[in-house]
Amino acid sequence: MREASAAGDDADSDVSVEPMVAVYRHDVHKLRSRAHEHAAECVHGVPVNEPVPAGADVDAALLSRPRGDPEQTVDAHASWRRLSLLTGEPVSPAAADASLRELLRFDDADQLHAAWLSASLPAAFSESPYYPYTSVKYHTVLAAALLDNYRAGAAFEDLWLAVTRSGNEGGAVVPHRTVLATSAFTLHVTRDPDGRPAARLGAVPARSFADVWSRLPEIPFDVAGSRRWRVLDAQLRRIRSWSAALQFIEEYVAAFTPAQPVGRDGSTDGGERR
């Protein structure tokens, strides 16, 4: 599968750092608007751009980008800057150098997962200039989730997307398995849904987020009680790229403040206040 990689930047060779550390540093070159072949070996004294074992980076790329040679998909946009699905505008990274140091300063894989899950810098860059709505942030988190599951003995077809409302049992962030954490709910890629609403990812890595989301037996917010949630649910049933979908959720939740209680009492119904 790796030879068909959309990224073309993976290998199963040995790495000089622990694999769960390498996976978070592999795509740092994209945060510096550089292609893999032009990437530095070290940034701020930290080894980067090392291969990710078990094909996890390739599989994560296939979740969000098509196979084959890429073509420019958005006219007049050939930048690593991500385009927002919410606004259609390029996302501006803030304090890029300082933020990059924050992502590189940890040597502990669990700390790296927590840093990436809450970081804003990688959310400002796409996986590829050819696919400007994708997100380096969520590509990396997905690659880490796949690698962690593979290292635990799971195959791709064993994996589920599990959802949990924040505050419910099982909703806590799990290192390398939580792929999105908002104030309202969390999403996990895991071989063990452990009783949570969940849907299988499928037989092979593919741009299937809308399909998987649509198969969830229960979604983690109240679509009947709030127009804002109905809009989000409807959009997620259309977005096929995994990293674009996860990034859209992050932006949507932040923009429309559904962190506030969203119920059937109508107090916040339809109150988009962006």
PDB file of C-alpha atoms in Angstrom:
ATOM      1  CA  MET A   1       0.000   0.000   0.000  1.00  0.00           C
ATOM      2  CA  ARG A   2       2.869   2.310   0.699  1.00  0.00           C
ATOM      3  CA  GLU A   3       3.964   2.511  -2.933  1.00  0.00           C
ATOM      4  CA  ALA A   4       0.532   3.942  -3.704  1.00  0.00           C
ATOM      5  CA  SER A   5       0.940   6.564  -1.037  1.00  0.00           C
ATOM      6  CA  ALA A   6      -0.628   9.954  -1.541  1.00  0.00           C
ATOM      7  CA  ALA A   7       2.219  11.308   0.524  1.00  0.00           C
ATOM      8  CA  GLY A   8       5.061   9.186  -0.737  1.00  0.00           C
ATOM      9  CA  ASP A   9       6.931   9.742   2.472  1.00  0.00           C
ATOM     10  CA  ASP A  10       6.680   6.631   4.563  1.00  0.00           C
ATOM     11  CA  ALA A  11       8.840   3.618   5.324  1.00  0.00           C
ATOM     12  CA  ASP A  12       9.072   0.737   7.709  1.00  0.00           C
ATOM     13  CA  SER A  13      12.758   1.208   8.317  1.00  0.00           C
ATOM     14  CA  ASP A  14      14.182   1.731  11.752  1.00  0.00           C
ATOM     15  CA  VAL A  15      13.982   5.198  13.229  1.00  0.00           C
ATOM     16  CA  SER A  16      16.374   6.815  15.654  1.00  0.00           C
ATOM     17  CA  VAL A  17      13.622   7.849  18.058  1.00  0.00           C
ATOM     18  CA  GLU A  18      10.709   6.021  19.589  1.00  0.00           C
ATOM     19  CA  PRO A  19       8.094   5.476  16.818  1.00  0.00           C
ATOM     20  CA  MET A  20       5.296   7.217  18.731  1.00  0.00           C
ATOM     21  CA  VAL A  21       7.554  10.265  18.975  1.00  0.00           C
ATOM     22  CA  ALA A  22       8.616  10.102  15.326  1.00  0.00           C
ATOM     23  CA  VAL A  23       5.015  10.095  14.094  1.00  0.00           C
ATOM     24  CA  TYR A  24       4.371  13.519  15.647  1.00  0.00           C
ATOM     25  CA  ARG A  25       7.549  14.981  14.139  1.00  0.00           C
ATOM     26  CA  HIS A  26       7.378  13.398  10.719  1.00  0.00           C
ATOM     27  CA  ASP A  27       5.487  16.196   8.966  1.00  0.00           C
ATOM     28  CA  VAL A  28       7.067  19.200  10.660  1.00  0.00           C
ATOM     29  CA  HIS A  29       8.408  20.205   7.241  1.00  0.00           C
ATOM     30  CA  LYS A  30       4.839  20.993   6.162  1.00  0.00           C
ATOM     31  CA  LEU A  31       4.555  23.512   8.980  1.00  0.00           C
ATOM     32  CA  ARG A  32       7.553  25.232   7.380  1.00  0.00           C
ATOM     33  CA  SER A  33       5.948  25.109   3.918  1.00  0.00           C
ATOM     34  CA  ARG A  34       8.486  22.651   2.599  1.00  0.00           C
ATOM     35  CA  ALA A  35       8.007  19.433   0.682  1.00  0.00           C
ATOM     36  CA  HIS A  36       9.360  16.197   2.097  1.00  0.00           C
ATOM     37  CA  GLU A  37      12.285  16.098  -0.334  1.00  0.00           C
ATOM     38  CA  HIS A  38      13.360  19.575   0.751  1.00  0.00           C
ATOM     39  CA  ALA A  39      12.835  19.005   4.464  1.00  0.00           C
ATOM     40  CA  ALA A  40      15.511  19.584   7.080  1.00  0.00           C
ATOM     41  CA  GLU A  41      16.662  16.690   9.213  1.00  0.00           C
ATOM     42  CA  CYS A  42      16.548  18.743  12.407  1.00  0.00           C
ATOM     43  CA  VAL A  43      14.477  21.740  13.471  1.00  0.00           C
ATOM     44  CA  HIS A  44      15.351  23.648  16.645  1.00  0.00           C
ATOM     45  CA  GLY A  45      17.813  20.847  17.410  1.00  0.00           C
ATOM     46  CA  VAL A  46      15.150  18.132  17.238  1.00  0.00           C
ATOM     47  CA  PRO A  47      15.294  15.301  14.649  1.00  0.00           C
ATOM     48  CA  VAL A  48      12.298  15.506  12.311  1.00  0.00           C
ATOM     49  CA  ASN A  49      11.201  14.047   9.008  1.00  0.00           C
ATOM     50  CA  GLU A  50      11.928  10.489  10.131  1.00  0.00           C
ATOM     51  CA  PRO A  51       9.925   7.577   8.694  1.00  0.00           C
ATOM     52  CA  VAL A  52       6.760   6.348  10.358  1.00  0.00           C
ATOM     53  CA  PRO A  53       6.614   2.561  10.813  1.00  0.00           C
ATOM     54  CA  ALA A  54       3.849   0.166   9.824  1.00  0.00           C
ATOM     55  CA  GLY A  55       2.569   2.320   6.968  1.00  0.00           C
ATOM     56  CA  ALA A  56       0.575   4.436   9.405  1.00  0.00           C
ATOM     57  CA  ASP A  57       1.453   7.735   7.742  1.00  0.00           C
ATOM     58  CA  VAL A  58       0.471   6.408   4.316  1.00  0.00           C
ATOM     59  CA  ASP A  59      -2.799   5.011   5.608  1.00  0.00           C
ATOM     60  CA  ALA A  60      -3.585   8.293   7.333  1.00  0.00           C
ATOM     61  CA  ALA A  61      -2.892  10.154   4.077  1.00  0.00           C
ATOM     62  CA  LEU A  62      -5.296   7.867   2.233  1.00  0.00           C
ATOM     63  CA  LEU A  63      -8.003   8.775   4.738  1.00  0.00           C
ATOM     64  CA  SER A  64      -7.867  12.341   3.476  1.00  0.00           C
ATOM     65  CA  ARG A  65      -6.309  12.443   0.024  1.00  0.00           C
ATOM     66  CA  PRO A  66      -6.827  10.343  -3.112  1.00  0.00           C
ATOM     67  CA  ARG A  67      -4.279   7.959  -4.529  1.00  0.00           C
ATOM     68  CA  GLY A  68      -2.258   8.890  -7.584  1.00  0.00           C
ATOM     69  CA  ASP A  69      -0.574  12.017  -8.817  1.00  0.00           C
ATOM     70  CA  PRO A  70      -2.087  15.130  -7.267  1.00  0.00           C
ATOM     71  CA  GLU A  71      -3.474  18.006  -9.259  1.00  0.00           C
ATOM     72  CA  GLN A  72      -4.222  21.516  -8.138  1.00  0.00           C
ATOM     73  CA  THR A  73      -7.806  21.530  -6.941  1.00  0.00           C
ATOM     74  CA  VAL A  74      -8.298  25.197  -6.120  1.00  0.00           C
ATOM     75  CA  ASP A  75      -7.392  27.802  -8.713  1.00  0.00           C
ATOM     76  CA  ALA A  76      -4.910  30.466  -7.614  1.00  0.00           C
ATOM     77  CA  HIS A  77      -4.114  28.629  -4.392  1.00  0.00           C
ATOM     78  CA  ALA A  78      -0.762  26.855  -4.395  1.00  0.00           C
ATOM     79  CA  SER A  79       0.160  27.444  -0.771  1.00  0.00           C
ATOM     80  CA  TRP A  80       0.621  25.212   2.264  1.00  0.00           C
ATOM     81  CA  ARG A  81      -1.751  27.555   4.080  1.00  0.00           C
ATOM     82  CA  ARG A  82      -4.982  25.695   4.726  1.00  0.00           C
ATOM     83  CA  LEU A  83      -8.253  26.977   3.350  1.00  0.00           C
ATOM     84  CA  SER A  84     -11.058  26.963   5.882  1.00  0.00           C
ATOM     85  CA  LEU A  85     -14.132  24.956   4.942  1.00  0.00           C
ATOM     86  CA  LEU A  86     -16.050  27.274   7.231  1.00  0.00           C
ATOM     87  CA  THR A  87     -15.035  30.576   5.660  1.00  0.00           C
ATOM     88  CA  GLY A  88     -13.312  29.645   2.412  1.00  0.00           C
ATOM     89  CA  GLU A  89     -10.399  31.871   3.441  1.00  0.00           C
ATOM     90  CA  PRO A  90      -6.748  30.972   4.122  1.00  0.00           C
ATOM     91  CA  VAL A  91      -6.030  30.362   7.808  1.00  0.00           C
ATOM     92  CA  SER A  92      -3.253  32.499   9.244  1.00  0.00           C
ATOM     93  CA  PRO A  93      -0.784  30.875  11.648  1.00  0.00           C
ATOM     94  CA  ALA A  94      -0.068  32.960  14.712  1.00  0.00           C
ATOM     95  CA  ALA A  95       3.391  33.195  16.271  1.00  0.00           C
ATOM     96  CA  ALA A  96       4.516  30.318  14.074  1.00  0.00           C
ATOM     97  CA  ASP A  97       8.072  29.938  15.298  1.00  0.00           C
ATOM     98  CA  ALA A  98       7.138  29.980  18.977  1.00  0.00           C
ATOM     99  CA  SER A  99       4.286  27.557  18.361  1.00  0.00           C
ATOM    100  CA  LEU A 100       6.559  25.197  16.481  1.00  0.00           C
ATOM    101  CA  ARG A 101       8.970  25.143  19.386  1.00  0.00           C
ATOM    102  CA  GLU A 102       6.064  24.144  21.632  1.00  0.00           C
ATOM    103  CA  LEU A 103       5.338  21.165  19.397  1.00  0.00           C
ATOM    104  CA  LEU A 104       8.961  20.073  19.347  1.00  0.00           C
ATOM    105  CA  ARG A 105       9.993  20.523  22.954  1.00  0.00           C
ATOM    106  CA  PHE A 106       8.549  17.269  24.286  1.00  0.00           C
ATOM    107  CA  ASP A 107      10.335  13.936  24.104  1.00  0.00           C
ATOM    108  CA  ASP A 108       7.415  12.083  25.635  1.00  0.00           C
ATOM    109  CA  ALA A 109       4.878  10.666  23.175  1.00  0.00           C
ATOM    110  CA  ASP A 110       1.863  11.242  25.441  1.00  0.00           C
ATOM    111  CA  GLN A 111       2.827  14.889  25.862  1.00  0.00           C
ATOM    112  CA  LEU A 112       3.243  15.211  22.113  1.00  0.00           C
ATOM    113  CA  HIS A 113      -0.257  13.832  21.569  1.00  0.00           C
ATOM    114  CA  ALA A 114      -1.705  16.325  24.023  1.00  0.00           C
ATOM    115  CA  ALA A 115       0.247  19.167  22.404  1.00  0.00           C
ATOM    116  CA  TRP A 116      -0.917  18.328  18.886  1.00  0.00           C
ATOM    117  CA  LEU A 117      -4.520  17.788  19.965  1.00  0.00           C
ATOM    118  CA  SER A 118      -4.722  21.330  21.336  1.00  0.00           C
ATOM    119  CA  ALA A 119      -2.343  23.083  18.928  1.00  0.00           C
ATOM    120  CA  SER A 120      -3.400  25.844  16.561  1.00  0.00           C
ATOM    121  CA  LEU A 121      -0.262  26.067  14.409  1.00  0.00           C
ATOM    122  CA  PRO A 122      -0.713  22.768  12.494  1.00  0.00           C
ATOM    123  CA  ALA A 123      -4.367  23.643  11.959  1.00  0.00           C
ATOM    124  CA  ALA A 124      -3.193  26.496   9.740  1.00  0.00           C
ATOM    125  CA  PHE A 125      -1.503  24.194   7.229  1.00  0.00           C
ATOM    126  CA  SER A 126      -2.824  21.650   4.770  1.00  0.00           C
ATOM    127  CA  GLU A 127      -1.492  18.162   4.147  1.00  0.00           C
ATOM    128  CA  SER A 128      -0.676  19.249   0.603  1.00  0.00           C
ATOM    129  CA  PRO A 129      -1.036  22.454  -1.423  1.00  0.00           C
ATOM    130  CA  TYR A 130      -3.015  20.312  -3.860  1.00  0.00           C
ATOM    131  CA  TYR A 131      -5.602  19.555  -1.172  1.00  0.00           C
ATOM    132  CA  PRO A 132      -5.867  22.852   0.694  1.00  0.00           C
ATOM    133  CA  TYR A 133      -8.869  21.944   2.876  1.00  0.00           C
ATOM    134  CA  THR A 134      -7.010  19.060   4.526  1.00  0.00           C
ATOM    135  CA  SER A 135      -5.224  19.591   7.843  1.00  0.00           C
ATOM    136  CA  VAL A 136      -1.695  18.683   8.936  1.00  0.00           C
ATOM    137  CA  LYS A 137      -2.936  18.708  12.519  1.00  0.00           C
ATOM    138  CA  TYR A 138      -5.530  16.018  12.046  1.00  0.00           C
ATOM    139  CA  HIS A 139      -3.482  14.035   9.559  1.00  0.00           C
ATOM    140  CA  THR A 140      -0.790  13.732  12.213  1.00  0.00           C
ATOM    141  CA  VAL A 141      -3.209  12.830  14.992  1.00  0.00           C
ATOM    142  CA  LEU A 142      -4.818  10.209  12.742  1.00  0.00           C
ATOM    143  CA  ALA A 143      -1.405   8.776  11.791  1.00  0.00           C
ATOM    144  CA  ALA A 144      -0.552   8.479  15.484  1.00  0.00           C
ATOM    145  CA  ALA A 145      -3.867   6.750  16.219  1.00  0.00           C
ATOM    146  CA  LEU A 146      -3.319   4.245  13.418  1.00  0.00           C
ATOM    147  CA  LEU A 147       0.266   3.579  14.456  1.00  0.00           C
ATOM    148  CA  ASP A 148      -0.670   3.076  18.096  1.00  0.00           C
ATOM    149  CA  ASN A 149      -3.446   0.645  17.156  1.00  0.00           C
ATOM    150  CA  TYR A 150      -1.211  -1.216  14.684  1.00  0.00           C
ATOM    151  CA  ARG A 151       1.509  -1.568  17.303  1.00  0.00           C
ATOM    152  CA  ALA A 152      -1.114  -3.057  19.623  1.00  0.00           C
ATOM    153  CA  GLY A 153      -1.840  -5.749  17.030  1.00  0.00           C
ATOM    154  CA  ALA A 154      -4.876  -4.279  15.260  1.00  0.00           C
ATOM    155  CA  ALA A 155      -5.322  -4.214  11.507  1.00  0.00           C
ATOM    156  CA  PHE A 156      -7.065  -1.309   9.807  1.00  0.00           C
ATOM    157  CA  GLU A 157     -10.283  -3.287   9.378  1.00  0.00           C
ATOM    158  CA  ASP A 158     -10.392  -3.816  13.150  1.00  0.00           C
ATOM    159  CA  LEU A 159     -10.720  -0.105  13.880  1.00  0.00           C
ATOM    160  CA  TRP A 160     -13.761   1.939  14.882  1.00  0.00           C
ATOM    161  CA  LEU A 161     -14.643   5.584  15.211  1.00  0.00           C
ATOM    162  CA  ALA A 162     -16.064   5.917  18.737  1.00  0.00           C
ATOM    163  CA  VAL A 163     -17.843   9.040  19.967  1.00  0.00           C
ATOM    164  CA  THR A 164     -18.471  10.334  23.462  1.00  0.00           C
ATOM    165  CA  ARG A 165     -20.134  13.400  24.872  1.00  0.00           C
ATOM    166  CA  SER A 166     -17.752  15.319  27.085  1.00  0.00           C
ATOM    167  CA  GLY A 167     -18.249  14.486  30.711  1.00  0.00           C
ATOM    168  CA  ASN A 168     -19.565  11.005  29.997  1.00  0.00           C
ATOM    169  CA  GLU A 169     -17.674   7.908  30.968  1.00  0.00           C
ATOM    170  CA  GLY A 170     -15.124   7.124  28.277  1.00  0.00           C
ATOM    171  CA  GLY A 171     -15.018  10.720  27.110  1.00  0.00           C
ATOM    172  CA  ALA A 172     -11.601  11.439  28.522  1.00  0.00           C
ATOM    173  CA  VAL A 173      -8.689  11.999  26.206  1.00  0.00           C
ATOM    174  CA  VAL A 174      -6.803   8.760  25.585  1.00  0.00           C
ATOM    175  CA  PRO A 175      -3.214   9.225  24.405  1.00  0.00           C
ATOM    176  CA  HIS A 176      -2.876   8.475  20.675  1.00  0.00           C
ATOM    177  CA  ARG A 177      -6.462   7.159  20.403  1.00  0.00           C
ATOM    178  CA  THR A 178      -8.372  10.428  20.792  1.00  0.00           C
ATOM    179  CA  VAL A 179      -8.391  12.125  17.385  1.00  0.00           C
ATOM    180  CA  LEU A 180     -10.565  15.119  18.310  1.00  0.00           C
ATOM    181  CA  ALA A 181     -11.330  16.750  21.644  1.00  0.00           C
ATOM    182  CA  THR A 182     -13.830  19.599  21.805  1.00  0.00           C
ATOM    183  CA  SER A 183     -15.618  21.086  24.754  1.00  0.00           C
ATOM    184  CA  ALA A 184     -18.735  19.161  23.730  1.00  0.00           C
ATOM    185  CA  PHE A 185     -17.521  15.728  22.644  1.00  0.00           C
ATOM    186  CA  THR A 186     -14.532  13.583  21.799  1.00  0.00           C
ATOM    187  CA  LEU A 187     -13.814  11.216  18.926  1.00  0.00           C
ATOM    188  CA  HIS A 188     -11.541   8.197  19.154  1.00  0.00           C
ATOM    189  CA  VAL A 189     -10.037   5.751  16.663  1.00  0.00           C
ATOM    190  CA  THR A 190      -9.741   2.466  18.484  1.00  0.00           C
ATOM    191  CA  ARG A 191     -10.115  -1.283  18.156  1.00  0.00           C
ATOM    192  CA  ASP A 192     -12.166  -1.310  21.352  1.00  0.00           C
ATOM    193  CA  PRO A 193     -15.186   1.036  21.413  1.00  0.00           C
ATOM    194  CA  ASP A 194     -15.878  -0.210  24.957  1.00  0.00           C
ATOM    195  CA  GLY A 195     -19.620   0.324  24.772  1.00  0.00           C
ATOM    196  CA  ARG A 196     -19.490   3.764  23.167  1.00  0.00           C
ATOM    197  CA  PRO A 197     -21.448   4.555  19.993  1.00  0.00           C
ATOM    198  CA  ALA A 198     -19.119   3.519  17.208  1.00  0.00           C
ATOM    199  CA  ALA A 199     -18.839   2.660  13.522  1.00  0.00           C
ATOM    200  CA  ARG A 200     -16.159   0.681  11.741  1.00  0.00           C
ATOM    201  CA  LEU A 201     -13.694   2.621   9.609  1.00  0.00           C
ATOM    202  CA  GLY A 202     -13.954   0.089   6.797  1.00  0.00           C
ATOM    203  CA  ALA A 203     -11.872  -2.565   5.089  1.00  0.00           C
ATOM    204  CA  VAL A 204      -9.128  -0.296   3.766  1.00  0.00           C
ATOM    205  CA  PRO A 205      -8.029   3.321   4.315  1.00  0.00           C
ATOM    206  CA  ALA A 206     -10.167   5.617   2.166  1.00  0.00           C
ATOM    207  CA  ARG A 207     -11.761   9.048   2.212  1.00  0.00           C
ATOM    208  CA  SER A 208     -14.787   7.771   4.056  1.00  0.00           C
ATOM    209  CA  PHE A 209     -15.507  10.130   6.919  1.00  0.00           C
ATOM    210  CA  ALA A 210     -19.045  10.938   5.734  1.00  0.00           C
ATOM    211  CA  ASP A 211     -19.822   7.236   5.351  1.00  0.00           C
ATOM    212  CA  VAL A 212     -18.509   6.361   8.797  1.00  0.00           C
ATOM    213  CA  TRP A 213     -20.242   9.321  10.443  1.00  0.00           C
ATOM    214  CA  SER A 214     -23.525   8.349   8.801  1.00  0.00           C
ATOM    215  CA  ARG A 215     -23.248   4.822  10.183  1.00  0.00           C
ATOM    216  CA  LEU A 216     -22.806   5.907  13.782  1.00  0.00           C
ATOM    217  CA  PRO A 217     -25.691   4.540  15.861  1.00  0.00           C
ATOM    218  CA  GLU A 218     -25.698   7.717  17.930  1.00  0.00           C
ATOM    219  CA  ILE A 219     -24.045  11.084  17.483  1.00  0.00           C
ATOM    220  CA  PRO A 220     -22.668  13.028  20.421  1.00  0.00           C
ATOM    221  CA  PHE A 221     -24.897  16.084  20.210  1.00  0.00           C
ATOM    222  CA  ASP A 222     -28.572  16.939  20.080  1.00  0.00           C
ATOM    223  CA  VAL A 223     -29.579  17.556  16.475  1.00  0.00           C
ATOM    224  CA  ALA A 224     -33.255  17.724  17.428  1.00  0.00           C
ATOM    225  CA  GLY A 225     -32.648  20.419  19.991  1.00  0.00           C
ATOM    226  CA  SER A 226     -30.490  22.890  18.068  1.00  0.00           C
ATOM    227  CA  ARG A 227     -30.204  24.096  14.513  1.00  0.00           C
ATOM    228  CA  ARG A 228     -26.474  24.613  14.939  1.00  0.00           C
ATOM    229  CA  TRP A 229     -26.001  20.910  15.613  1.00  0.00           C
ATOM    230  CA  ARG A 230     -28.257  19.955  12.716  1.00  0.00           C
ATOM    231  CA  VAL A 231     -26.103  22.054  10.395  1.00  0.00           C
ATOM    232  CA  LEU A 232     -22.914  20.440  11.685  1.00  0.00           C
ATOM    233  CA  ASP A 233     -24.360  16.945  11.360  1.00  0.00           C
ATOM    234  CA  ALA A 234     -25.539  17.642   7.823  1.00  0.00           C
ATOM    235  CA  GLN A 235     -22.112  18.899   6.770  1.00  0.00           C
ATOM    236  CA  LEU A 236     -20.323  15.925   8.293  1.00  0.00           C
ATOM    237  CA  ARG A 237     -22.487  13.618   6.207  1.00  0.00           C
ATOM    238  CA  ARG A 238     -20.938  15.229   3.111  1.00  0.00           C
ATOM    239  CA  ILE A 239     -17.240  15.649   3.930  1.00  0.00           C
ATOM    240  CA  ARG A 240     -15.219  12.650   2.801  1.00  0.00           C
ATOM    241  CA  SER A 241     -11.691  13.698   3.849  1.00  0.00           C
ATOM    242  CA  TRP A 242     -10.997  12.718   7.436  1.00  0.00           C
ATOM    243  CA  SER A 243      -8.561  15.488   8.283  1.00  0.00           C
ATOM    244  CA  ALA A 244     -10.793  18.095   6.618  1.00  0.00           C
ATOM    245  CA  ALA A 245     -13.808  16.823   8.564  1.00  0.00           C
ATOM    246  CA  LEU A 246     -12.076  16.803  11.942  1.00  0.00           C
ATOM    247  CA  GLN A 247     -10.675  20.273  11.286  1.00  0.00           C
ATOM    248  CA  PHE A 248     -14.138  21.481  10.275  1.00  0.00           C
ATOM    249  CA  ILE A 249     -15.603  20.200  13.544  1.00  0.00           C
ATOM    250  CA  GLU A 250     -12.915  22.024  15.525  1.00  0.00           C
ATOM    251  CA  GLU A 251     -13.566  25.283  13.679  1.00  0.00           C
ATOM    252  CA  TYR A 252     -17.321  24.948  13.799  1.00  0.00           C
ATOM    253  CA  VAL A 253     -17.487  24.236  17.515  1.00  0.00           C
ATOM    254  CA  ALA A 254     -15.116  27.112  18.261  1.00  0.00           C
ATOM    255  CA  ALA A 255     -16.956  29.540  15.979  1.00  0.00           C
ATOM    256  CA  PHE A 256     -20.491  28.833  17.055  1.00  0.00           C
ATOM    257  CA  THR A 257     -19.756  28.337  20.742  1.00  0.00           C
ATOM    258  CA  PRO A 258     -21.774  25.169  21.233  1.00  0.00           C
ATOM    259  CA  ALA A 259     -19.642  24.688  24.308  1.00  0.00           C
ATOM    260  CA  GLN A 260     -22.595  26.226  26.059  1.00  0.00           C
ATOM    261  CA  PRO A 261     -25.305  23.754  27.007  1.00  0.00           C
ATOM    262  CA  VAL A 262     -27.260  22.913  23.908  1.00  0.00           C
ATOM    263  CA  GLY A 263     -30.575  21.348  24.766  1.00  0.00           C
ATOM    264  CA  ARG A 264     -34.182  21.247  23.841  1.00  0.00           C
ATOM    265  CA  ASP A 265     -35.190  24.264  25.906  1.00  0.00           C
ATOM    266  CA  GLY A 266     -34.453  26.604  23.032  1.00  0.00           C
ATOM    267  CA  SER A 267     -32.203  28.897  25.050  1.00  0.00           C
ATOM    268  CA  THR A 268     -29.381  28.524  22.588  1.00  0.00           C
ATOM    269  CA  ASP A 269     -31.315  27.112  19.667  1.00  0.00           C
ATOM    270  CA  GLY A 270     -30.114  28.409  16.384  1.00  0.00           C
ATOM    271  CA  GLY A 271     -28.063  31.056  18.110  1.00  0.00           C
ATOM    272  CA  GLU A 272     -25.148  31.147  15.766  1.00  0.00           C
ATOM    273  CA  ARG A 273     -23.162  34.022  17.134  1.00  0.00           C
ATOM    274  CA  ARG A 274     -20.049  33.869  15.152  1.00  0.00           C
TER     275      ARG A 274
END
